[in-house]
Amino acid sequence: MKHGEFFREFLHRNVLNTLYRILYTKCVVIKKDFKAEKIAYRERKNEMLETAKKELKKSFSWDFFGKMFVVTLGTGVFLFFVIQAGGFLQTRLEDLIRNRFSTELKKQEKTNTATQGTPKTYQYIQESTPGTAPAVTPQEPDFNVVTPVSPMQKKEELVSTSFSDLFSGVGRINQDDTTMYHDRIATAYTFAPKFKWERRFSSSFDETQLVALDAAGRDVRCIRGKCLLQKNISLSFNGQEIMLPVEVRDKKIETVSIGMLSSRWVVGVVVAAGGEYEGWVFSFDGERYEKVFGEANTPFVSKYTGILGFGGTDDDWIALYGGYEGIAYRIRSGAPFENISNFFGYRMMGEGFHPVILRAGNGVAAQWYISSLTEGKPRLLKLSQNPATGKIEGILDFAPGIFISTFKKASFNIISASEDVVILGGLMTTQGGTEEIWEFTDGGFIYPEAAEVVSVNLNNYPAEVRNATVVESELYADGNTVEYYLSNNGKDWVRAELGKEMVFPDTSGTRLLWRARFIPNSSTVNPPFFDRIRVDYKVKFL
């Protein structure tokens, strides 16, 4: 064996083995120390847990929870008996008061009988037989009624309440007994309209006189051969483009519209200003504009965009803002502008349309009709004018009776007008684009000998209705006789005067009903328009 190999073997066997034994010994020591530390850690952890458990037991022992449970249970039992005792005492007290009141009332009645002799006989109005149509005459009742107030009744504490009906629906109306016509769109009661709606297969009128937009969306209005044309926000007169009025040229224009009167035109411009929309109105004689409404004096201010429509004569015409809620004024020579916006609520406007105003007849006997140029929103409205005063007193919507779902556009013009009958020609466009000629004959209204509006029971309280007052009634009567009646039992009706409190003879009645009876005069042309009632009443809770 060589010396080098011997040296390597010696080094491996002795030196390296010695180092290995040393490292192994150290590792064994370290492992034992780690194991000892781990055992010590577990012991300390267990000691801490045991200490915590002991502290928790000291703080939340069974004695603590037991005491809390007993206190809570005792409090609940005590409150239960207190409530039951209170209810029993309240019931006994109410019975005592009711018995004492009944005894005193009987004593008072005996005293009154002994003092006054035979009690008075009260004559009640029996409910009339329900009508089946506006032309049916309700039974004529006897209205001789006595309504005394006893001293005991005066001393009672009564609770006041109130009811109003705008007639937007019929939920509070007895439809079986009501014989007046209800216009759901106008939200009013009136006499039933009399009209005919017939298709014609040949035109009986000049179709060129119809107010309608042409295929290009242009509106053309001609007077004595001179024509004003409007398309979008541009105007032209006799084929030549003209500027808009100088007052609106620098404004943000939304819509432009035109109309015509007897000898001149009307131009409407709607502009956006400060989050609102303003309507400007100008008259145009073919050469120059003259401002009618605008800027500081304009009444046409709305938060809804819209378009203006016009119609009438030079000395009597109407301007209507066709927005979500309508704004309308009547302009008459020598008279203040008349605000008639109350006839054009959101129901009547149907979210807005382009209105056209048609005037039939002359003077105070004239009638007004309103149609629409907006596709998909055909309209035919009637403003009813008092022939004695010339004042517009009501509105009717004919659309539910004549515009079936197949029509998407309707254009109208006046064919003829007499004192009793107005005939309008109509060009209807179906959904498929087919044009049909129709004729509308307005014969006014059907006049019954008497007609009524009757309510259902309005009192929902567990109480006796003692007093009632017809406080308000929004009504255009036009010479018709109007009578109001109230009942607290649905059988006996007592005549009521507007604004005067009425005391029911039957003190035990728990219902409240009203009845309005309309009797037309023989010379009446316009029917009543009844669109609101308010009744205040007082009750005694049972």
Coordinates of C-alpha atoms in Angstrom, one line a residue:
M1 CA 0.0 0.0 0.0
K2 CA 1.3 3.4 -0.9
H3 CA 1.8 6.1 1.7
G4 CA -0.9 8.4 0.2
E5 CA -3.6 5.8 0.3
F6 CA -2.7 4.8 3.8
F7 CA -2.9 8.5 4.9
R8 CA -6.4 8.9 3.3
E9 CA -7.7 5.8 5.0
F10 CA -6.3 6.8 8.4
L11 CA -7.9 10.3 8.0
H12 CA -11.3 8.8 7.1
R13 CA -11.3 6.2 9.9
N14 CA -10.1 8.5 12.7
V15 CA -10.5 12.2 12.1
L16 CA -13.8 12.2 10.1
N17 CA -15.4 9.6 12.4
T18 CA -14.4 11.7 15.4
L19 CA -16.1 14.8 13.8
Y20 CA -19.2 12.8 13.0
R21 CA -19.5 11.6 16.6
I22 CA -19.1 15.1 17.9
L23 CA -21.9 16.5 15.6
Y24 CA -24.2 13.6 16.4
T25 CA -23.8 14.3 20.1
K26 CA -24.6 18.0 19.7
C27 CA -27.7 17.2 17.7
V28 CA -28.9 14.8 20.4
V29 CA -28.4 17.5 23.0
I30 CA -30.3 20.1 21.0
K31 CA -33.2 17.7 20.4
K32 CA -33.5 16.9 24.1
D33 CA -33.5 20.6 24.9
F34 CA -36.2 21.3 22.3
K35 CA -38.3 18.5 23.6
A36 CA -38.0 19.8 27.1
E37 CA -39.0 23.3 26.0
K38 CA -42.0 22.0 24.2
I39 CA -43.2 20.1 27.3
A40 CA -42.7 23.2 29.4
Y41 CA -44.7 25.3 26.9
R42 CA -47.6 22.8 27.0
E43 CA -47.6 22.8 30.8
R44 CA -47.7 26.7 31.0
K45 CA -50.5 26.7 28.4
N46 CA -52.6 24.2 30.4
E47 CA -52.0 26.2 33.6
M48 CA -53.3 29.4 31.9
L49 CA -56.4 27.7 30.6
E50 CA -57.2 26.3 34.0
T51 CA -56.8 29.7 35.6
A52 CA -59.1 31.3 33.0
K53 CA -61.8 28.7 33.6
K54 CA -61.7 29.3 37.3
E55 CA -62.0 33.0 36.8
L56 CA -65.0 32.5 34.4
K57 CA -66.7 30.3 36.9
K58 CA -66.2 32.9 39.6
S59 CA -67.7 35.7 37.4
F60 CA -70.6 33.7 35.8
S61 CA -71.7 31.1 38.2
W62 CA -75.1 29.4 38.1
D63 CA -76.2 31.7 41.0
F64 CA -75.8 34.7 38.7
F65 CA -77.8 33.3 35.8
G66 CA -80.4 31.9 38.2
K67 CA -81.0 35.3 39.8
M68 CA -81.3 37.0 36.4
F69 CA -83.9 34.4 35.2
V70 CA -86.0 34.8 38.4
V71 CA -86.0 38.6 38.1
T72 CA -87.0 38.6 34.4
L73 CA -89.7 36.0 35.0
G74 CA -91.1 37.9 37.9
T75 CA -91.2 41.2 36.0
G76 CA -93.0 39.6 33.0
V77 CA -95.7 38.1 35.3
F78 CA -96.2 41.4 37.0
L79 CA -96.6 43.3 33.8
F80 CA -99.1 40.7 32.5
F81 CA -101.3 41.1 35.5
V82 CA -101.1 44.9 35.3
I83 CA -102.2 45.0 31.6
Q84 CA -105.0 42.5 32.2
A85 CA -106.2 44.6 35.2
G86 CA -106.0 47.8 33.2
G87 CA -108.1 46.3 30.3
F88 CA -110.7 45.1 32.8
L89 CA -110.9 48.5 34.5
Q90 CA -111.2 50.2 31.1
T91 CA -114.0 47.9 30.0
R92 CA -115.9 48.4 33.3
L93 CA -115.4 52.2 33.1
E94 CA -116.7 52.4 29.5
D95 CA -119.7 50.2 30.4
L96 CA -120.5 52.5 33.4
I97 CA -120.3 55.7 31.2
R98 CA -122.4 54.1 28.5
N99 CA -125.1 53.0 31.0
R100 CA -125.1 56.4 32.7
F101 CA -125.4 58.2 29.4
S102 CA -128.2 55.9 28.3
T103 CA -130.1 56.5 31.6
E104 CA -129.7 60.2 31.3
L105 CA -130.8 60.2 27.7
K106 CA -134.0 58.2 28.5
K107 CA -134.8 60.6 31.4
Q108 CA -134.3 63.6 29.1
E109 CA -136.6 62.0 26.4
K110 CA -139.3 61.3 29.1
T111 CA -139.0 64.9 30.3
N112 CA -139.3 66.2 26.7
T113 CA -142.3 64.0 26.1
A114 CA -144.0 65.1 29.3
T115 CA -143.3 68.8 28.6
Q116 CA -144.1 68.9 24.9
G117 CA -146.9 66.3 24.6
T118 CA -147.0 64.0 21.6
P119 CA -143.6 63.7 19.9
K120 CA -143.3 65.3 16.4
T121 CA -143.6 63.0 13.4
Y122 CA -140.5 63.1 11.2
Q123 CA -141.0 62.8 7.4
Y124 CA -138.1 61.1 5.7
I125 CA -137.2 60.9 2.1
Q126 CA -137.2 57.3 0.9
E127 CA -134.4 56.4 -1.6
S128 CA -135.6 56.7 -5.1
T129 CA -135.7 53.7 -7.5
P130 CA -132.4 53.4 -9.3
G131 CA -132.4 54.7 -12.9
T132 CA -131.1 52.8 -15.8
A133 CA -130.2 55.6 -18.2
P134 CA -129.8 59.4 -18.1
A135 CA -133.2 59.8 -19.7
V136 CA -135.0 57.9 -16.8
T137 CA -136.8 60.3 -14.4
P138 CA -135.9 59.5 -10.7
Q139 CA -138.8 59.4 -8.3
E140 CA -139.8 62.8 -7.0
P141 CA -139.3 62.8 -3.2
D142 CA -141.0 64.9 -0.5
F143 CA -138.4 67.1 1.2
N144 CA -140.4 68.3 4.2
V145 CA -137.9 67.2 7.0
V146 CA -137.6 68.3 10.6
T147 CA -134.1 68.0 12.2
P148 CA -134.2 69.0 15.9
V149 CA -131.2 69.1 18.1
S150 CA -131.7 67.7 21.6
P151 CA -129.9 69.2 24.6
M152 CA -128.1 66.0 25.3
Q153 CA -126.9 65.9 21.7
K154 CA -125.4 69.4 22.0
K155 CA -123.4 68.3 25.0
E156 CA -121.8 65.2 23.3
E157 CA -118.2 65.4 22.2
L158 CA -118.2 64.7 18.5
V159 CA -115.2 64.1 16.3
S160 CA -114.9 66.0 13.0
T161 CA -113.7 64.5 9.8
S162 CA -113.9 65.3 6.1
F163 CA -114.2 63.6 2.7
S164 CA -113.5 65.0 -0.9
D165 CA -114.0 63.4 -4.3
L166 CA -112.5 64.8 -7.5
F167 CA -114.3 62.1 -9.6
S168 CA -111.1 60.7 -11.1
G169 CA -112.6 57.3 -10.5
V170 CA -115.9 55.7 -9.5
G171 CA -114.8 53.8 -6.4
R172 CA -116.9 56.1 -4.1
I173 CA -119.9 56.3 -6.4
N174 CA -123.0 54.1 -6.4
Q175 CA -123.0 53.4 -10.1
D176 CA -126.4 51.6 -10.0
D177 CA -128.2 54.6 -8.7
T178 CA -126.2 57.3 -10.6
T179 CA -127.8 58.5 -13.8
M180 CA -125.3 61.2 -14.8
Y181 CA -122.7 60.6 -17.4
H182 CA -119.1 60.3 -16.1
D183 CA -116.3 61.6 -18.3
R184 CA -113.3 59.7 -17.0
I185 CA -110.7 61.8 -18.8
A186 CA -112.4 65.2 -17.8
T187 CA -113.1 63.7 -14.3
A188 CA -116.5 65.3 -14.2
Y189 CA -120.2 64.4 -14.3
T190 CA -122.6 65.9 -16.9
F191 CA -125.5 64.9 -19.1
A192 CA -124.8 62.2 -21.7
P193 CA -123.5 63.6 -25.0
K194 CA -125.5 63.0 -28.1
F195 CA -123.4 62.3 -31.2
K196 CA -123.1 60.1 -34.3
W197 CA -119.8 58.7 -35.8
E198 CA -120.2 57.4 -39.3
R199 CA -117.9 56.3 -42.0
R200 CA -118.4 57.9 -45.4
F201 CA -117.2 56.3 -48.7
S202 CA -117.2 59.7 -50.5
S203 CA -116.1 63.0 -49.2
S204 CA -118.8 65.6 -48.3
F205 CA -116.2 68.3 -47.6
D206 CA -113.1 69.8 -49.1
E207 CA -110.2 67.7 -47.9
T208 CA -107.7 70.5 -48.6
Q209 CA -109.3 72.4 -45.7
L210 CA -108.3 69.7 -43.2
V211 CA -105.7 70.7 -40.7
A212 CA -103.0 68.1 -41.1
L213 CA -99.2 67.6 -41.7
D214 CA -98.3 66.6 -45.1
A215 CA -96.0 63.6 -46.0
A216 CA -92.9 65.7 -45.4
G217 CA -94.1 66.8 -41.9
R218 CA -95.0 70.3 -43.0
D219 CA -97.8 72.4 -41.6
V220 CA -99.4 74.8 -44.2
R221 CA -102.1 77.4 -43.3
C222 CA -103.6 79.5 -46.1
I223 CA -105.7 82.6 -45.9
R224 CA -107.1 84.1 -49.1
G225 CA -104.4 82.4 -51.2
K226 CA -101.5 83.4 -49.0
C227 CA -99.8 80.5 -47.2
L228 CA -97.6 80.3 -44.1
L229 CA -95.5 77.0 -44.0
Q230 CA -93.7 75.6 -40.9
K231 CA -91.3 72.6 -40.9
N232 CA -89.3 71.9 -37.8
I233 CA -88.1 75.3 -36.6
S234 CA -88.2 77.0 -39.9
L235 CA -90.9 79.2 -41.5
S236 CA -91.6 80.3 -45.1
F237 CA -94.3 82.6 -46.5
N238 CA -95.5 82.2 -50.0
G239 CA -92.5 80.1 -50.9
Q240 CA -89.9 82.4 -49.4
E241 CA -88.1 81.5 -46.2
I242 CA -88.6 84.1 -43.4
M243 CA -86.8 84.7 -40.2
L244 CA -88.3 84.0 -36.8
P245 CA -89.2 86.9 -34.6
V246 CA -86.1 88.8 -33.4
E247 CA -87.0 88.2 -29.7
V248 CA -86.3 84.4 -30.0
R249 CA -83.5 84.2 -32.5
D250 CA -80.7 83.9 -30.0
K251 CA -82.6 81.5 -27.7
K252 CA -82.5 77.7 -27.4
I253 CA -85.5 76.9 -29.5
E254 CA -87.4 73.6 -28.8
T255 CA -90.5 73.8 -31.1
V256 CA -92.1 76.1 -33.6
S257 CA -95.8 75.9 -34.6
I258 CA -98.4 78.0 -36.5
G259 CA -102.1 78.6 -36.5
M260 CA -104.5 80.8 -38.4
L261 CA -107.4 83.1 -37.4
S262 CA -109.8 85.1 -39.7
S263 CA -107.2 87.3 -41.4
R264 CA -103.9 86.7 -39.8
W265 CA -101.6 83.9 -38.6
V266 CA -100.3 83.0 -35.1
V267 CA -96.7 81.7 -34.5
G268 CA -95.7 79.9 -31.4
V269 CA -92.1 79.3 -30.2
V270 CA -91.1 77.2 -27.2
V271 CA -87.6 77.9 -25.8
A272 CA -85.6 76.2 -23.0
A273 CA -84.6 78.6 -20.3
G274 CA -83.2 77.9 -16.9
G275 CA -84.4 74.3 -16.6
E276 CA -87.9 75.3 -17.7
Y277 CA -89.7 75.9 -21.0
E278 CA -91.3 79.2 -22.1
G279 CA -93.9 79.7 -24.7
W280 CA -93.7 82.8 -26.9
V281 CA -96.8 83.8 -29.0
F282 CA -96.7 86.2 -32.0
S283 CA -99.4 87.4 -34.5
F284 CA -98.2 87.6 -38.1
D285 CA -100.0 89.6 -40.8
G286 CA -97.7 88.5 -43.7
E287 CA -95.3 91.3 -43.2
R288 CA -94.4 91.8 -39.5
Y289 CA -94.7 90.0 -36.1
E290 CA -96.5 91.4 -33.1
K291 CA -95.7 89.9 -29.7
V292 CA -98.8 88.6 -27.8
F293 CA -97.0 86.6 -25.0
G294 CA -93.4 86.3 -24.2
E295 CA -90.6 86.8 -21.7
A296 CA -91.8 88.6 -18.6
N297 CA -95.5 88.5 -19.4
T298 CA -95.7 84.9 -20.8
P299 CA -98.1 82.6 -18.9
F300 CA -96.8 79.6 -20.8
V301 CA -94.0 78.5 -18.4
S302 CA -93.7 74.8 -17.8
K303 CA -91.3 72.2 -16.5
Y304 CA -92.4 70.0 -19.4
T305 CA -91.5 70.5 -23.0
G306 CA -94.5 71.1 -25.4
I307 CA -95.8 72.7 -28.5
L308 CA -98.3 75.5 -28.9
G309 CA -101.6 75.3 -30.9
F310 CA -104.0 78.0 -31.9
G311 CA -107.4 78.6 -33.4
G312 CA -110.5 80.9 -33.5
T313 CA -111.2 84.3 -35.0
D314 CA -109.3 87.6 -35.0
D315 CA -111.3 88.9 -32.0
D316 CA -111.8 85.5 -30.1
W317 CA -109.2 82.8 -30.1
I318 CA -107.5 80.2 -27.9
A319 CA -103.8 79.4 -27.4
L320 CA -103.0 75.9 -25.8
Y321 CA -99.6 74.7 -24.7
G322 CA -99.6 70.9 -25.5
G323 CA -97.3 69.6 -22.8
Y324 CA -97.6 66.9 -20.1
E325 CA -99.9 69.4 -18.4
G326 CA -101.7 71.8 -20.6
I327 CA -101.8 75.6 -20.2
A328 CA -104.5 77.4 -22.1
Y329 CA -105.7 81.0 -22.5
R330 CA -108.6 82.6 -24.3
I331 CA -107.9 85.9 -26.0
R332 CA -110.8 88.2 -26.7
S333 CA -110.7 91.8 -28.0
G334 CA -111.5 94.3 -25.2
A335 CA -111.3 91.7 -22.4
P336 CA -108.6 90.4 -20.1
F337 CA -107.0 87.1 -21.1
E338 CA -109.0 84.2 -19.6
N339 CA -107.1 81.3 -18.1
I340 CA -108.9 78.0 -19.0
S341 CA -106.0 75.8 -18.0
N342 CA -108.1 73.9 -15.5
F343 CA -109.7 72.0 -18.3
F344 CA -106.4 70.6 -19.5
G345 CA -104.9 68.4 -16.8
Y346 CA -102.5 65.6 -17.3
R347 CA -105.3 63.1 -18.1
M348 CA -106.7 65.3 -20.8
M349 CA -103.3 66.0 -22.3
G350 CA -102.2 62.3 -22.4
E351 CA -98.5 63.2 -21.9
G352 CA -98.8 66.0 -24.5
F353 CA -99.7 66.5 -28.1
H354 CA -99.7 69.1 -30.9
P355 CA -103.1 70.8 -30.5
V356 CA -105.3 72.2 -33.3
I357 CA -108.2 74.6 -32.2
L358 CA -111.4 74.6 -34.3
R359 CA -114.2 77.1 -33.7
A360 CA -117.8 76.3 -34.9
G361 CA -120.4 79.0 -34.9
N362 CA -120.3 82.7 -34.1
G363 CA -120.7 84.9 -31.0
V364 CA -121.6 83.5 -27.6
A365 CA -123.2 80.4 -29.2
A366 CA -119.9 79.2 -30.7
Q367 CA -118.5 75.8 -29.8
W368 CA -114.8 74.8 -29.7
Y369 CA -113.2 71.5 -30.8
I370 CA -109.6 70.4 -30.3
S371 CA -107.8 67.8 -32.4
S372 CA -104.2 66.6 -32.5
L373 CA -101.5 66.5 -35.2
T374 CA -99.4 64.1 -33.2
E375 CA -99.2 60.6 -34.7
G376 CA -100.3 57.9 -32.3
K377 CA -102.4 60.4 -30.3
P378 CA -105.7 61.1 -32.1
R379 CA -107.9 63.5 -30.1
L380 CA -111.3 65.1 -30.4
L381 CA -112.2 67.3 -27.4
K382 CA -115.1 69.7 -27.0
L383 CA -115.1 72.9 -25.0
S384 CA -118.7 73.7 -24.0
Q385 CA -119.6 77.4 -24.1
N386 CA -122.4 79.0 -22.2
P387 CA -124.7 80.6 -24.9
A388 CA -125.9 83.2 -22.5
T389 CA -122.6 84.5 -21.2
G390 CA -120.1 83.1 -23.8
K391 CA -118.0 81.7 -21.0
I392 CA -116.4 78.2 -21.4
E393 CA -117.8 76.0 -18.7
G394 CA -116.9 72.4 -19.5
I395 CA -115.0 69.9 -21.6
L396 CA -115.7 66.5 -23.0
D397 CA -113.4 63.9 -24.5
F398 CA -115.0 62.1 -27.4
A399 CA -112.0 59.9 -28.1
P400 CA -113.1 56.8 -26.1
G401 CA -116.3 56.7 -28.2
I402 CA -114.8 57.2 -31.7
F403 CA -111.1 56.4 -31.8
I404 CA -110.7 52.6 -31.9
S405 CA -107.2 51.1 -31.8
T406 CA -106.9 50.9 -35.6
F407 CA -106.5 54.7 -36.0
K408 CA -103.1 56.3 -35.5
K409 CA -103.9 59.8 -36.9
A410 CA -107.0 62.0 -37.2
S411 CA -107.5 65.3 -39.0
F412 CA -110.7 67.3 -38.7
N413 CA -112.4 70.4 -40.2
I414 CA -115.8 72.1 -39.6
I415 CA -118.3 71.2 -42.4
S416 CA -121.3 73.0 -41.0
A417 CA -122.6 74.6 -37.8
S418 CA -126.0 75.5 -36.6
E419 CA -127.5 76.3 -33.3
D420 CA -128.3 72.7 -32.5
V421 CA -125.9 70.6 -34.6
V422 CA -122.3 70.8 -35.6
I423 CA -120.8 68.5 -38.3
L424 CA -117.1 67.7 -38.6
G425 CA -115.3 65.9 -41.4
G426 CA -112.5 63.6 -40.4
L427 CA -109.7 61.9 -42.3
M428 CA -108.5 58.9 -40.3
T429 CA -105.3 57.0 -40.9
T430 CA -105.2 53.4 -39.8
Q431 CA -102.2 51.6 -38.3
G432 CA -101.6 50.1 -41.7
G433 CA -101.5 53.5 -43.4
T434 CA -105.0 53.3 -45.1
E435 CA -107.0 56.5 -45.1
E436 CA -110.7 56.6 -44.3
I437 CA -113.3 59.3 -44.4
W438 CA -115.5 59.7 -41.3
E439 CA -118.2 62.2 -40.3
F440 CA -118.8 63.3 -36.7
T441 CA -122.2 64.9 -35.9
D442 CA -122.5 66.6 -32.5
G443 CA -126.1 67.0 -31.4
G444 CA -125.3 68.4 -28.0
F445 CA -126.5 66.5 -24.9
I446 CA -129.4 64.2 -23.8
Y447 CA -131.5 66.2 -21.4
P448 CA -133.4 64.0 -18.8
E449 CA -136.2 65.4 -16.6
A450 CA -133.7 64.8 -13.7
A451 CA -130.4 63.1 -13.2
E452 CA -128.4 62.2 -10.1
V453 CA -125.0 61.3 -8.8
V454 CA -125.1 59.1 -5.6
S455 CA -122.3 58.1 -3.4
V456 CA -121.6 54.8 -1.6
N457 CA -121.1 54.8 2.2
L458 CA -118.2 57.1 3.1
N459 CA -117.9 56.5 6.8
N460 CA -115.4 53.7 7.7
Y461 CA -115.3 54.5 11.5
P462 CA -117.1 52.4 14.1
A463 CA -119.1 55.5 15.0
E464 CA -122.5 57.1 14.7
V465 CA -122.7 59.9 12.1
R466 CA -124.5 62.8 13.8
N467 CA -123.9 65.9 11.7
A468 CA -122.8 66.6 8.1
T469 CA -122.2 69.6 5.8
V470 CA -121.8 69.9 2.0
V471 CA -118.9 72.3 2.3
E472 CA -117.8 72.7 -1.3
S473 CA -119.1 71.8 -4.8
E474 CA -117.2 72.8 -7.9
L475 CA -120.0 73.0 -10.4
Y476 CA -120.9 74.9 -13.6
A477 CA -124.7 74.7 -13.3
D478 CA -125.7 77.2 -16.1
G479 CA -129.2 77.7 -14.8
N480 CA -129.9 74.0 -13.9
T481 CA -131.5 73.4 -10.6
V482 CA -129.2 71.5 -8.2
E483 CA -130.2 69.9 -5.0
Y484 CA -128.1 68.1 -2.4
Y485 CA -129.1 65.4 0.1
L486 CA -127.4 63.6 2.9
S487 CA -128.2 60.3 4.7
N488 CA -126.6 58.4 7.6
N489 CA -128.5 55.1 7.1
G490 CA -128.9 54.8 3.3
K491 CA -132.7 55.0 3.5
D492 CA -133.7 58.4 4.9
W493 CA -132.5 61.4 2.9
V494 CA -132.4 64.9 4.3
R495 CA -132.2 68.0 2.1
A496 CA -128.9 69.9 2.6
E497 CA -127.9 73.4 1.8
L498 CA -124.4 74.2 0.6
G499 CA -122.3 75.4 3.5
K500 CA -124.9 74.8 6.2
E501 CA -124.5 72.0 8.8
M502 CA -127.3 69.5 8.9
V503 CA -128.1 67.3 12.0
F504 CA -129.5 63.8 11.3
P505 CA -132.7 62.9 13.1
D506 CA -131.6 59.3 13.3
T507 CA -128.8 59.5 15.9
S508 CA -127.9 55.8 15.5
G509 CA -127.0 55.8 11.8
T510 CA -123.4 54.7 11.2
R511 CA -123.2 55.5 7.4
L512 CA -122.7 58.6 5.4
L513 CA -123.9 59.1 1.8
W514 CA -124.5 62.1 -0.4
R515 CA -126.7 62.7 -3.4
A516 CA -126.7 65.5 -6.0
R517 CA -129.8 65.9 -8.1
F518 CA -129.8 68.0 -11.3
I519 CA -133.0 69.3 -12.9
P520 CA -132.4 71.0 -16.3
N521 CA -134.4 74.0 -17.3
S522 CA -136.3 73.8 -20.5
S523 CA -134.3 76.6 -22.1
T524 CA -130.9 75.2 -21.1
V525 CA -128.4 74.6 -23.9
N526 CA -125.4 73.6 -21.7
P527 CA -125.6 70.8 -19.1
P528 CA -124.0 71.0 -15.7
F529 CA -120.4 70.1 -15.2
F530 CA -119.9 68.7 -11.8
D531 CA -116.2 67.9 -10.9
R532 CA -115.7 68.0 -7.2
I533 CA -117.5 67.7 -3.8
R534 CA -116.4 68.0 -0.2
V535 CA -118.5 66.8 2.8
D536 CA -117.5 67.4 6.4
Y537 CA -119.2 65.3 9.1
K538 CA -119.1 64.7 12.8
V539 CA -119.2 61.2 14.5
K540 CA -119.7 59.8 17.9
F541 CA -117.5 56.7 18.4
L542 CA -119.2 53.6 19.7

